[in-house]
PDB file of C-alpha atoms in Angstrom:
ATOM      1  CA  MET A   1      -5.019 -20.124   6.226  1.00  0.00           C
ATOM      2  CA  SER A   2      -2.260 -19.190   3.459  1.00  0.00           C
ATOM      3  CA  VAL A   3       1.385 -20.177   3.571  1.00  0.00           C
ATOM      4  CA  HIS A   4       3.835 -17.792   2.656  1.00  0.00           C
ATOM      5  CA  GLY A   5       6.852 -18.204   0.678  1.00  0.00           C
ATOM      6  CA  GLY A   6       8.935 -19.219  -2.586  1.00  0.00           C
ATOM      7  CA  GLY A   7      11.695 -19.346  -3.835  1.00  0.00           C
ATOM      8  CA  GLY A   8      14.308 -17.010  -2.306  1.00  0.00           C
ATOM      9  CA  ALA A   9      17.665 -15.358  -3.862  1.00  0.00           C
ATOM     10  CA  GLY A  10      19.741 -18.377  -4.930  1.00  0.00           C
ATOM     11  CA  ALA A  11      17.307 -20.615  -4.019  1.00  0.00           C
ATOM     12  CA  ALA A  12      17.702 -24.366  -5.578  1.00  0.00           C
ATOM     13  CA  LEU A  13      16.431 -27.602  -5.971  1.00  0.00           C
ATOM     14  CA  GLU A  14      18.659 -30.802  -6.018  1.00  0.00           C
ATOM     15  CA  VAL A  15      17.956 -33.778  -7.285  1.00  0.00           C
ATOM     16  CA  VAL A  16      18.811 -36.585  -4.834  1.00  0.00           C
ATOM     17  CA  ARG A  17      17.253 -39.258  -6.657  1.00  0.00           C
ATOM     18  CA  ALA A  18      15.447 -38.367 -10.080  1.00  0.00           C
ATOM     19  CA  GLY A  19      13.518 -41.528 -10.401  1.00  0.00           C
ATOM     20  CA  ALA A  20      12.883 -43.535 -13.581  1.00  0.00           C
ATOM     21  CA  LEU A  21      12.136 -40.299 -15.642  1.00  0.00           C
ATOM     22  CA  THR A  22      11.866 -36.986 -14.307  1.00  0.00           C
ATOM     23  CA  THR A  23      11.274 -33.813 -16.764  1.00  0.00           C
ATOM     24  CA  VAL A  24      11.087 -29.653 -16.621  1.00  0.00           C
ATOM     25  CA  GLN A  25       7.743 -29.319 -18.302  1.00  0.00           C
ATOM     26  CA  ASP A  26       5.775 -25.832 -18.696  1.00  0.00           C
ATOM     27  CA  GLY A  27       2.604 -25.352 -21.507  1.00  0.00           C
ATOM     28  CA  GLY A  28       5.444 -26.727 -24.348  1.00  0.00           C
ATOM     29  CA  ARG A  29       6.787 -24.572 -27.012  1.00  0.00           C
ATOM     30  CA  PRO A  30       3.546 -23.772 -29.929  1.00  0.00           C
ATOM     31  CA  GLY A  31       3.707 -22.637 -33.285  1.00  0.00           C
ATOM     32  CA  TYR A  32       7.084 -23.716 -33.969  1.00  0.00           C
ATOM     33  CA  ALA A  33       5.663 -27.065 -36.398  1.00  0.00           C
ATOM     34  CA  HIS A  34       6.789 -25.765 -39.406  1.00  0.00           C
ATOM     35  CA  LEU A  35      10.217 -25.824 -38.293  1.00  0.00           C
ATOM     36  CA  GLY A  36       9.547 -29.658 -37.746  1.00  0.00           C
ATOM     37  CA  VAL A  37       9.746 -28.791 -33.567  1.00  0.00           C
ATOM     38  CA  PRO A  38       7.039 -30.582 -31.887  1.00  0.00           C
ATOM     39  CA  ARG A  39       4.563 -28.843 -29.016  1.00  0.00           C
ATOM     40  CA  SER A  40       5.401 -31.160 -26.004  1.00  0.00           C
ATOM     41  CA  GLY A  41       4.988 -29.488 -22.564  1.00  0.00           C
ATOM     42  CA  ALA A  42       3.015 -31.172 -19.540  1.00  0.00           C
ATOM     43  CA  LEU A  43       1.192 -34.218 -20.922  1.00  0.00           C
ATOM     44  CA  ASP A  44      -1.661 -34.315 -18.109  1.00  0.00           C
ATOM     45  CA  ALA A  45      -2.354 -29.959 -18.555  1.00  0.00           C
ATOM     46  CA  GLY A  46      -5.006 -30.162 -16.176  1.00  0.00           C
ATOM     47  CA  ALA A  47      -2.462 -31.533 -12.905  1.00  0.00           C
ATOM     48  CA  TYR A  48       0.338 -29.212 -14.184  1.00  0.00           C
ATOM     49  CA  ALA A  49      -2.081 -26.257 -14.206  1.00  0.00           C
ATOM     50  CA  LEU A  50      -3.285 -27.149 -11.021  1.00  0.00           C
ATOM     51  CA  ALA A  51       0.012 -27.405  -9.198  1.00  0.00           C
ATOM     52  CA  ASN A  52       1.040 -23.762 -10.170  1.00  0.00           C
ATOM     53  CA  ARG A  53      -2.707 -22.369  -9.233  1.00  0.00           C
ATOM     54  CA  LEU A  54      -2.558 -23.955  -5.721  1.00  0.00           C
ATOM     55  CA  LEU A  55       1.329 -22.058  -5.509  1.00  0.00           C
ATOM     56  CA  GLY A  56       0.010 -19.144  -7.033  1.00  0.00           C
ATOM     57  CA  ASN A  57       1.957 -19.057  -9.888  1.00  0.00           C
ATOM     58  CA  PRO A  58       1.674 -17.670 -13.368  1.00  0.00           C
ATOM     59  CA  ALA A  59       0.243 -20.222 -15.206  1.00  0.00           C
ATOM     60  CA  GLY A  60       3.112 -21.459 -17.484  1.00  0.00           C
ATOM     61  CA  ALA A  61       5.360 -21.984 -15.118  1.00  0.00           C
ATOM     62  CA  ALA A  62       8.056 -24.585 -15.367  1.00  0.00           C
ATOM     63  CA  ALA A  63       7.558 -27.300 -13.469  1.00  0.00           C
ATOM     64  CA  LEU A  64       9.055 -31.288 -13.121  1.00  0.00           C
ATOM     65  CA  GLU A  65       6.978 -34.558 -14.330  1.00  0.00           C
ATOM     66  CA  THR A  66       7.750 -37.602 -12.725  1.00  0.00           C
ATOM     67  CA  THR A  67       7.262 -41.139 -13.923  1.00  0.00           C
ATOM     68  CA  LEU A  68       5.748 -44.099 -11.433  1.00  0.00           C
ATOM     69  CA  ASP A  69       8.622 -43.946  -9.203  1.00  0.00           C
ATOM     70  CA  GLY A  70       8.694 -40.184  -8.489  1.00  0.00           C
ATOM     71  CA  VAL A  71      11.728 -38.193  -7.217  1.00  0.00           C
ATOM     72  CA  ALA A  72      13.538 -36.717  -4.446  1.00  0.00           C
ATOM     73  CA  LEU A  73      14.787 -33.227  -3.995  1.00  0.00           C
ATOM     74  CA  ARG A  74      16.957 -31.392  -1.374  1.00  0.00           C
ATOM     75  CA  ALA A  75      16.286 -27.354  -0.785  1.00  0.00           C
ATOM     76  CA  THR A  76      19.168 -25.534  -0.759  1.00  0.00           C
ATOM     77  CA  ALA A  77      16.771 -22.624   0.836  1.00  0.00           C
ATOM     78  CA  PRO A  78      13.287 -22.613   1.578  1.00  0.00           C
ATOM     79  CA  VAL A  79      10.610 -23.112  -0.809  1.00  0.00           C
ATOM     80  CA  THR A  80       7.100 -24.393  -1.122  1.00  0.00           C
ATOM     81  CA  VAL A  81       5.851 -27.217  -3.358  1.00  0.00           C
ATOM     82  CA  ALA A  82       2.609 -28.915  -3.994  1.00  0.00           C
ATOM     83  CA  VAL A  83       2.353 -32.312  -6.061  1.00  0.00           C
ATOM     84  CA  THR A  84      -0.314 -33.414  -7.574  1.00  0.00           C
ATOM     85  CA  GLY A  85      -1.464 -35.425 -10.833  1.00  0.00           C
ATOM     86  CA  ALA A  86      -0.619 -38.750  -9.806  1.00  0.00           C
ATOM     87  CA  ALA A  87      -1.646 -39.716  -6.271  1.00  0.00           C
ATOM     88  CA  CYS A  88       1.319 -40.675  -4.509  1.00  0.00           C
ATOM     89  CA  PRO A  89       3.053 -40.113  -0.892  1.00  0.00           C
ATOM     90  CA  VAL A  90       4.672 -36.985   0.361  1.00  0.00           C
ATOM     91  CA  ARG A  91       7.807 -36.545   2.560  1.00  0.00           C
ATOM     92  CA  VAL A  92       9.885 -33.544   4.090  1.00  0.00           C
ATOM     93  CA  ALA A  93      12.541 -34.461   5.981  1.00  0.00           C
ATOM     94  CA  GLY A  94      11.197 -38.133   6.551  1.00  0.00           C
ATOM     95  CA  ARG A  95       7.347 -37.048   7.640  1.00  0.00           C
ATOM     96  CA  PRO A  96       4.593 -37.081   5.942  1.00  0.00           C
ATOM     97  CA  ALA A  97       2.952 -34.282   4.104  1.00  0.00           C
ATOM     98  CA  ALA A  98      -0.172 -32.729   2.130  1.00  0.00           C
ATOM     99  CA  TRP A  99      -0.328 -34.193  -1.256  1.00  0.00           C
ATOM    100  CA  GLY A 100      -2.064 -31.802  -4.122  1.00  0.00           C
ATOM    101  CA  ALA A 101      -1.825 -28.879  -1.567  1.00  0.00           C
ATOM    102  CA  PRO A 102       1.143 -26.470  -0.551  1.00  0.00           C
ATOM    103  CA  VAL A 103       3.664 -27.500   1.371  1.00  0.00           C
ATOM    104  CA  ARG A 104       6.169 -25.709   3.332  1.00  0.00           C
ATOM    105  CA  VAL A 105       9.906 -27.049   2.613  1.00  0.00           C
ATOM    106  CA  PRO A 106      12.926 -25.416   4.884  1.00  0.00           C
ATOM    107  CA  ALA A 107      16.140 -25.245   3.432  1.00  0.00           C
ATOM    108  CA  GLY A 108      18.851 -28.493   3.881  1.00  0.00           C
ATOM    109  CA  ALA A 109      15.290 -30.421   4.058  1.00  0.00           C
ATOM    110  CA  LEU A 110      14.295 -33.568   1.622  1.00  0.00           C
ATOM    111  CA  LEU A 111      11.149 -33.502   0.207  1.00  0.00           C
ATOM    112  CA  ASP A 112      10.636 -37.759  -1.516  1.00  0.00           C
ATOM    113  CA  VAL A 113       7.425 -38.050  -4.058  1.00  0.00           C
ATOM    114  CA  GLY A 114       6.965 -42.266  -3.860  1.00  0.00           C
ATOM    115  CA  ARG A 115       5.493 -44.730  -6.302  1.00  0.00           C
ATOM    116  CA  ALA A 116       2.232 -43.587  -7.854  1.00  0.00           C
ATOM    117  CA  ALA A 117      -0.518 -45.738  -5.955  1.00  0.00           C
ATOM    118  CA  GLY A 118      -2.214 -44.890  -9.017  1.00  0.00           C
ATOM    119  CA  GLY A 119      -1.993 -42.976 -12.245  1.00  0.00           C
ATOM    120  CA  VAL A 120       1.322 -42.573 -13.947  1.00  0.00           C
ATOM    121  CA  ARG A 121       3.326 -39.029 -13.993  1.00  0.00           C
ATOM    122  CA  ALA A 122       3.135 -36.771 -11.062  1.00  0.00           C
ATOM    123  CA  TYR A 123       3.902 -32.897 -11.114  1.00  0.00           C
ATOM    124  CA  VAL A 124       5.744 -31.510  -8.494  1.00  0.00           C
ATOM    125  CA  ALA A 125       5.418 -27.190  -8.561  1.00  0.00           C
ATOM    126  CA  VAL A 126       7.957 -25.015  -6.971  1.00  0.00           C
ATOM    127  CA  ARG A 127       6.155 -21.415  -5.986  1.00  0.00           C
ATOM    128  CA  GLY A 128       8.148 -19.189  -8.484  1.00  0.00           C
ATOM    129  CA  GLY A 129       8.536 -22.140 -10.999  1.00  0.00           C
ATOM    130  CA  VAL A 130      11.827 -24.388 -11.695  1.00  0.00           C
ATOM    131  CA  ALA A 131      14.112 -21.128 -14.119  1.00  0.00           C
ATOM    132  CA  VAL A 132      15.930 -23.366 -16.056  1.00  0.00           C
ATOM    133  CA  PRO A 133      17.117 -21.391 -19.525  1.00  0.00           C
ATOM    134  CA  GLU A 134      14.664 -21.836 -22.232  1.00  0.00           C
ATOM    135  CA  VAL A 135      14.413 -22.717 -25.542  1.00  0.00           C
ATOM    136  CA  LEU A 136      12.602 -21.378 -27.924  1.00  0.00           C
ATOM    137  CA  GLY A 137       9.872 -20.189 -25.496  1.00  0.00           C
ATOM    138  CA  SER A 138       9.685 -22.815 -23.473  1.00  0.00           C
ATOM    139  CA  ARG A 139      11.224 -24.456 -20.656  1.00  0.00           C
ATOM    140  CA  SER A 140       9.469 -27.722 -21.623  1.00  0.00           C
ATOM    141  CA  THR A 141      12.150 -31.275 -21.931  1.00  0.00           C
ATOM    142  CA  ASP A 142      11.180 -33.083 -26.000  1.00  0.00           C
ATOM    143  CA  LEU A 143      12.318 -36.789 -25.706  1.00  0.00           C
ATOM    144  CA  LEU A 144      11.904 -36.475 -29.303  1.00  0.00           C
ATOM    145  CA  SER A 145      13.311 -33.487 -30.427  1.00  0.00           C
ATOM    146  CA  GLY A 146      16.161 -33.214 -27.559  1.00  0.00           C
ATOM    147  CA  LEU A 147      15.279 -29.774 -27.063  1.00  0.00           C
ATOM    148  CA  GLY A 148      14.740 -28.338 -23.729  1.00  0.00           C
ATOM    149  CA  PRO A 149      17.541 -29.160 -20.479  1.00  0.00           C
ATOM    150  CA  ALA A 150      18.181 -32.483 -19.918  1.00  0.00           C
ATOM    151  CA  LEU A 151      16.699 -35.632 -18.094  1.00  0.00           C
ATOM    152  CA  LEU A 152      16.817 -35.174 -14.272  1.00  0.00           C
ATOM    153  CA  SER A 153      19.645 -37.026 -12.877  1.00  0.00           C
ATOM    154  CA  ALA A 154      21.287 -37.277  -9.261  1.00  0.00           C
ATOM    155  CA  GLY A 155      23.579 -33.887  -8.108  1.00  0.00           C
ATOM    156  CA  THR A 156      21.063 -32.057 -11.103  1.00  0.00           C
ATOM    157  CA  LEU A 157      20.432 -28.144  -9.848  1.00  0.00           C
ATOM    158  CA  LEU A 158      17.539 -26.806 -10.596  1.00  0.00           C
ATOM    159  CA  PRO A 159      17.404 -22.689  -9.736  1.00  0.00           C
ATOM    160  CA  VAL A 160      14.122 -21.924  -8.621  1.00  0.00           C
ATOM    161  CA  GLY A 161      12.397 -18.417  -9.876  1.00  0.00           C
ATOM    162  CA  PRO A 162      10.948 -15.087  -7.529  1.00  0.00           C
ATOM    163  CA  ALA A 163       7.795 -15.606  -6.450  1.00  0.00           C
ATOM    164  CA  VAL A 164       5.775 -13.150  -6.245  1.00  0.00           C
ATOM    165  CA  PRO A 165       5.551 -11.152  -2.755  1.00  0.00           C
ATOM    166  CA  ASP A 166       1.676 -12.099  -2.203  1.00  0.00           C
ATOM    167  CA  PRO A 167       0.786 -15.084  -0.143  1.00  0.00           C
ATOM    168  CA  VAL A 168       0.086 -18.950  -1.217  1.00  0.00           C
ATOM    169  CA  PRO A 169      -3.494 -18.564  -1.588  1.00  0.00           C
ATOM    170  CA  ALA A 170      -5.849 -20.471   0.491  1.00  0.00           C
ATOM    171  CA  VAL A 171      -7.630 -23.590  -1.626  1.00  0.00           C
ATOM    172  CA  GLU A 172      -9.547 -26.273  -0.543  1.00  0.00           C
ATOM    173  CA  PRO A 173      -7.674 -30.061  -0.004  1.00  0.00           C
ATOM    174  CA  CYS A 174      -7.575 -31.478  -3.348  1.00  0.00           C
ATOM    175  CA  PRO A 175      -9.618 -35.134  -4.042  1.00  0.00           C
ATOM    176  CA  LEU A 176      -7.062 -37.962  -4.718  1.00  0.00           C
ATOM    177  CA  PRO A 177      -7.891 -39.363  -7.960  1.00  0.00           C
ATOM    178  CA  GLY A 178      -8.771 -42.984  -8.637  1.00  0.00           C
ATOM    179  CA  PRO A 179      -6.633 -44.633 -11.040  1.00  0.00           C
ATOM    180  CA  PRO A 180      -8.153 -45.015 -14.176  1.00  0.00           C
ATOM    181  CA  SER A 181      -9.777 -48.460 -14.357  1.00  0.00           C
ATOM    182  CA  GLU A 182     -11.414 -47.980 -18.645  1.00  0.00           C
ATOM    183  CA  LEU A 183      -9.758 -45.154 -21.053  1.00  0.00           C
ATOM    184  CA  VAL A 184     -12.231 -43.070 -22.826  1.00  0.00           C
ATOM    185  CA  LEU A 185     -11.303 -41.075 -25.932  1.00  0.00           C
ATOM    186  CA  PRO A 186     -13.970 -39.073 -28.122  1.00  0.00           C
ATOM    187  CA  LEU A 187     -12.525 -39.066 -31.532  1.00  0.00           C
ATOM    188  CA  ARG A 188     -13.074 -37.222 -33.962  1.00  0.00           C
ATOM    189  CA  LEU A 189     -13.090 -39.163 -37.517  1.00  0.00           C
ATOM    190  CA  GLY A 190     -11.027 -38.103 -40.096  1.00  0.00           C
ATOM    191  CA  PRO A 191      -8.689 -36.789 -42.302  1.00  0.00           C
ATOM    192  CA  ARG A 192      -7.867 -40.294 -43.737  1.00  0.00           C
ATOM    193  CA  ALA A 193     -10.934 -42.497 -42.696  1.00  0.00           C
ATOM    194  CA  ASP A 194     -11.793 -43.431 -45.605  1.00  0.00           C
ATOM    195  CA  TRP A 195      -8.989 -45.765 -45.858  1.00  0.00           C
ATOM    196  CA  PHE A 196     -10.494 -48.218 -44.002  1.00  0.00           C
ATOM    197  CA  THR A 197     -12.845 -50.309 -44.171  1.00  0.00           C
ATOM    198  CA  GLY A 198     -16.555 -49.709 -43.583  1.00  0.00           C
ATOM    199  CA  ALA A 199     -16.980 -52.504 -41.233  1.00  0.00           C
ATOM    200  CA  SER A 200     -13.695 -52.143 -39.940  1.00  0.00           C
ATOM    201  CA  LEU A 201     -15.088 -48.339 -38.306  1.00  0.00           C
ATOM    202  CA  ALA A 202     -18.290 -49.612 -37.417  1.00  0.00           C
ATOM    203  CA  GLY A 203     -15.633 -52.490 -35.301  1.00  0.00           C
ATOM    204  CA  MET A 204     -13.865 -49.598 -34.125  1.00  0.00           C
ATOM    205  CA  TRP A 205     -16.227 -48.092 -31.488  1.00  0.00           C
ATOM    206  CA  ARG A 206     -17.152 -51.705 -30.211  1.00  0.00           C
ATOM    207  CA  ALA A 207     -13.938 -52.947 -29.966  1.00  0.00           C
ATOM    208  CA  VAL A 208     -11.919 -52.690 -26.718  1.00  0.00           C
ATOM    209  CA  PHE A 209      -8.422 -51.992 -27.260  1.00  0.00           C
ATOM    210  CA  ARG A 210      -5.007 -52.326 -24.361  1.00  0.00           C
ATOM    211  CA  VAL A 211      -2.775 -49.573 -23.207  1.00  0.00           C
ATOM    212  CA  SER A 212       0.489 -50.820 -24.109  1.00  0.00           C
ATOM    213  CA  ALA A 213       3.621 -50.866 -22.381  1.00  0.00           C
ATOM    214  CA  LEU A 214       5.248 -49.399 -25.054  1.00  0.00           C
ATOM    215  CA  SER A 215       3.573 -46.020 -24.358  1.00  0.00           C
ATOM    216  CA  ASN A 216       5.566 -42.691 -23.790  1.00  0.00           C
ATOM    217  CA  ARG A 217       5.296 -38.785 -24.485  1.00  0.00           C
ATOM    218  CA  ILE A 218       5.555 -39.527 -27.962  1.00  0.00           C
ATOM    219  CA  GLY A 219       2.063 -41.765 -28.362  1.00  0.00           C
ATOM    220  CA  LEU A 220       0.156 -44.095 -26.298  1.00  0.00           C
ATOM    221  CA  ARG A 221       0.613 -47.441 -28.310  1.00  0.00           C
ATOM    222  CA  THR A 222      -3.095 -49.575 -28.275  1.00  0.00           C
ATOM    223  CA  GLU A 223      -2.590 -52.983 -28.308  1.00  0.00           C
ATOM    224  CA  ALA A 224      -5.267 -56.656 -28.528  1.00  0.00           C
ATOM    225  CA  GLY A 225      -8.564 -54.308 -29.430  1.00  0.00           C
ATOM    226  CA  SER A 226      -9.662 -55.698 -33.117  1.00  0.00           C
ATOM    227  CA  ALA A 227      -6.911 -54.130 -35.773  1.00  0.00           C
ATOM    228  CA  LEU A 228      -8.352 -51.715 -38.969  1.00  0.00           C
ATOM    229  CA  VAL A 229      -8.540 -53.211 -41.794  1.00  0.00           C
ATOM    230  CA  ARG A 230      -7.598 -50.719 -44.877  1.00  0.00           C
ATOM    231  CA  ALA A 231      -9.615 -50.287 -47.940  1.00  0.00           C
ATOM    232  CA  ARG A 232      -7.086 -48.974 -49.872  1.00  0.00           C
ATOM    233  CA  PRO A 233      -3.127 -50.660 -50.990  1.00  0.00           C
ATOM    234  CA  GLY A 234       0.004 -48.148 -50.320  1.00  0.00           C
ATOM    235  CA  GLU A 235       1.075 -45.111 -48.291  1.00  0.00           C
ATOM    236  CA  LEU A 236       0.811 -41.777 -47.817  1.00  0.00           C
ATOM    237  CA  PRO A 237       3.694 -38.964 -48.352  1.00  0.00           C
ATOM    238  CA  SER A 238       4.358 -37.231 -44.968  1.00  0.00           C
ATOM    239  CA  GLU A 239       1.740 -34.747 -43.368  1.00  0.00           C
ATOM    240  CA  GLY A 240       0.968 -33.080 -40.513  1.00  0.00           C
ATOM    241  CA  MET A 241       0.276 -34.157 -37.439  1.00  0.00           C
ATOM    242  CA  VAL A 242      -1.296 -32.716 -34.180  1.00  0.00           C
ATOM    243  CA  LEU A 243      -1.571 -33.595 -30.456  1.00  0.00           C
ATOM    244  CA  GLY A 244      -4.564 -36.048 -30.588  1.00  0.00           C
ATOM    245  CA  ALA A 245      -3.561 -37.246 -33.802  1.00  0.00           C
ATOM    246  CA  VAL A 246      -4.991 -41.178 -33.554  1.00  0.00           C
ATOM    247  CA  GLN A 247      -2.300 -42.820 -36.338  1.00  0.00           C
ATOM    248  CA  VAL A 248      -2.353 -46.504 -37.717  1.00  0.00           C
ATOM    249  CA  PRO A 249       0.297 -48.195 -38.334  1.00  0.00           C
ATOM    250  CA  PRO A 250       0.312 -51.214 -40.883  1.00  0.00           C
ATOM    251  CA  ASP A 251      -0.646 -53.414 -37.061  1.00  0.00           C
ATOM    252  CA  GLY A 252      -3.408 -51.781 -37.460  1.00  0.00           C
ATOM    253  CA  LEU A 253      -3.812 -50.881 -33.974  1.00  0.00           C
ATOM    254  CA  PRO A 254      -4.109 -46.918 -33.044  1.00  0.00           C
ATOM    255  CA  VAL A 255      -1.644 -44.960 -31.462  1.00  0.00           C
ATOM    256  CA  VAL A 256      -2.419 -41.900 -30.165  1.00  0.00           C
ATOM    257  CA  PHE A 257      -0.163 -38.612 -30.152  1.00  0.00           C
ATOM    258  CA  LEU A 258       1.294 -37.000 -27.522  1.00  0.00           C
ATOM    259  CA  ALA A 259       2.686 -33.572 -26.244  1.00  0.00           C
ATOM    260  CA  ASP A 260       5.885 -34.639 -27.599  1.00  0.00           C
ATOM    261  CA  HIS A 261       5.228 -36.206 -31.073  1.00  0.00           C
ATOM    262  CA  PRO A 262       6.279 -35.754 -34.275  1.00  0.00           C
ATOM    263  CA  VAL A 263       4.636 -33.388 -36.833  1.00  0.00           C
ATOM    264  CA  THR A 264       4.933 -35.261 -39.588  1.00  0.00           C
ATOM    265  CA  GLY A 265       3.948 -38.889 -40.149  1.00  0.00           C
ATOM    266  CA  GLY A 266       3.023 -40.975 -43.200  1.00  0.00           C
ATOM    267  CA  TYR A 267       0.394 -43.461 -41.680  1.00  0.00           C
ATOM    268  CA  PRO A 268      -3.097 -43.127 -42.266  1.00  0.00           C
ATOM    269  CA  VAL A 269      -4.920 -41.015 -38.803  1.00  0.00           C
ATOM    270  CA  VAL A 270      -8.392 -42.267 -38.986  1.00  0.00           C
ATOM    271  CA  GLY A 271      -8.964 -39.450 -36.322  1.00  0.00           C
ATOM    272  CA  VAL A 272      -8.042 -37.167 -33.527  1.00  0.00           C
ATOM    273  CA  VAL A 273      -9.022 -37.135 -29.687  1.00  0.00           C
ATOM    274  CA  PRO A 274     -10.167 -32.874 -28.798  1.00  0.00           C
ATOM    275  CA  PRO A 275      -7.559 -31.961 -26.632  1.00  0.00           C
ATOM    276  CA  GLY A 276      -8.914 -32.019 -23.036  1.00  0.00           C
ATOM    277  CA  PRO A 277      -9.843 -34.466 -19.727  1.00  0.00           C
ATOM    278  CA  ALA A 278      -9.344 -37.443 -21.619  1.00  0.00           C
ATOM    279  CA  LEU A 279      -5.762 -36.750 -22.972  1.00  0.00           C
ATOM    280  CA  ASP A 280      -4.850 -36.193 -19.595  1.00  0.00           C
ATOM    281  CA  ALA A 281      -6.355 -39.739 -18.678  1.00  0.00           C
ATOM    282  CA  ALA A 282      -4.386 -40.758 -21.592  1.00  0.00           C
ATOM    283  CA  ALA A 283      -1.210 -39.430 -19.673  1.00  0.00           C
ATOM    284  CA  GLN A 284      -2.167 -41.264 -16.198  1.00  0.00           C
ATOM    285  CA  ALA A 285      -2.834 -44.839 -17.961  1.00  0.00           C
ATOM    286  CA  ARG A 286      -1.384 -47.606 -16.804  1.00  0.00           C
ATOM    287  CA  PRO A 287       0.007 -50.615 -19.871  1.00  0.00           C
ATOM    288  CA  GLY A 288      -3.114 -53.198 -19.856  1.00  0.00           C
ATOM    289  CA  VAL A 289      -5.964 -49.967 -19.074  1.00  0.00           C
ATOM    290  CA  ALA A 290      -8.538 -50.623 -21.542  1.00  0.00           C
ATOM    291  CA  VAL A 291      -9.280 -47.864 -24.249  1.00  0.00           C
ATOM    292  CA  ARG A 292     -12.660 -47.465 -25.696  1.00  0.00           C
ATOM    293  CA  PHE A 293     -13.098 -44.979 -28.736  1.00  0.00           C
ATOM    294  CA  VAL A 294     -16.643 -42.946 -29.089  1.00  0.00           C
ATOM    295  CA  ARG A 295     -17.586 -40.478 -31.292  1.00  0.00           C
ATOM    296  CA  ALA A 296     -17.420 -36.929 -30.605  1.00  0.00           C
ATOM    297  CA  ARG A 297     -19.932 -34.824 -29.833  1.00  0.00           C
TER     298      ARG A 297
END
């Protein structure tokens, strides 16, 4: 059954509870690395895209990305929302509501997106999109450069864009995702794999690392596992970095660059994790989760 409605004239979402870290994200701002501007954008690209599809939004419509403990929002006018990503309880005006499906929020009602039962980041999309001003063609908050809207705080008013007049498309309910018990990352070696010993590289395929609590939107840091050993001394001059680059600092423990990564770096990059489901899973991996690298096919 289709659900009508979206952002009407003057519709907005007022932040009542901001959560640990809630940001506005869209598809990011690619094409500005030469100016020192990271791409940014939603960390779990698949979950973000699904939230917009559920509402019939354009693919690049801005949504909210929460971290661990969700967010609470009050609608100033009737809106339709969808929550995806990390499985979490959803309530509207105190009553349980669907996760992974379009949900109607009446004017004045409180939408409460609760603590993640598994995973890290949930995506809260609204029909019409979150219509904060664009910066360099994107509404994304970039934690590294500071571009885009500020981190959400109580009292922030988020305007909602006008929805297309078509009804929200009928969709099948989304299955609840299971929390990743092990993060398996396909790795294409290079460009600086020759900076590490052959034995160290061979050991990397057998090693089991763990997600560090120091991980964030800039990069997934690892701990434990077998540290990679340099085959040569010295440092590299800074060179360009891409999404998924696996940089190895002096402690030998790999760091996987995520959406807010710097555009240059001086530590050797042992390889690159291609964009796709594996990097999406990295956005949902909690501290302590096992990490293994496998050869990319």
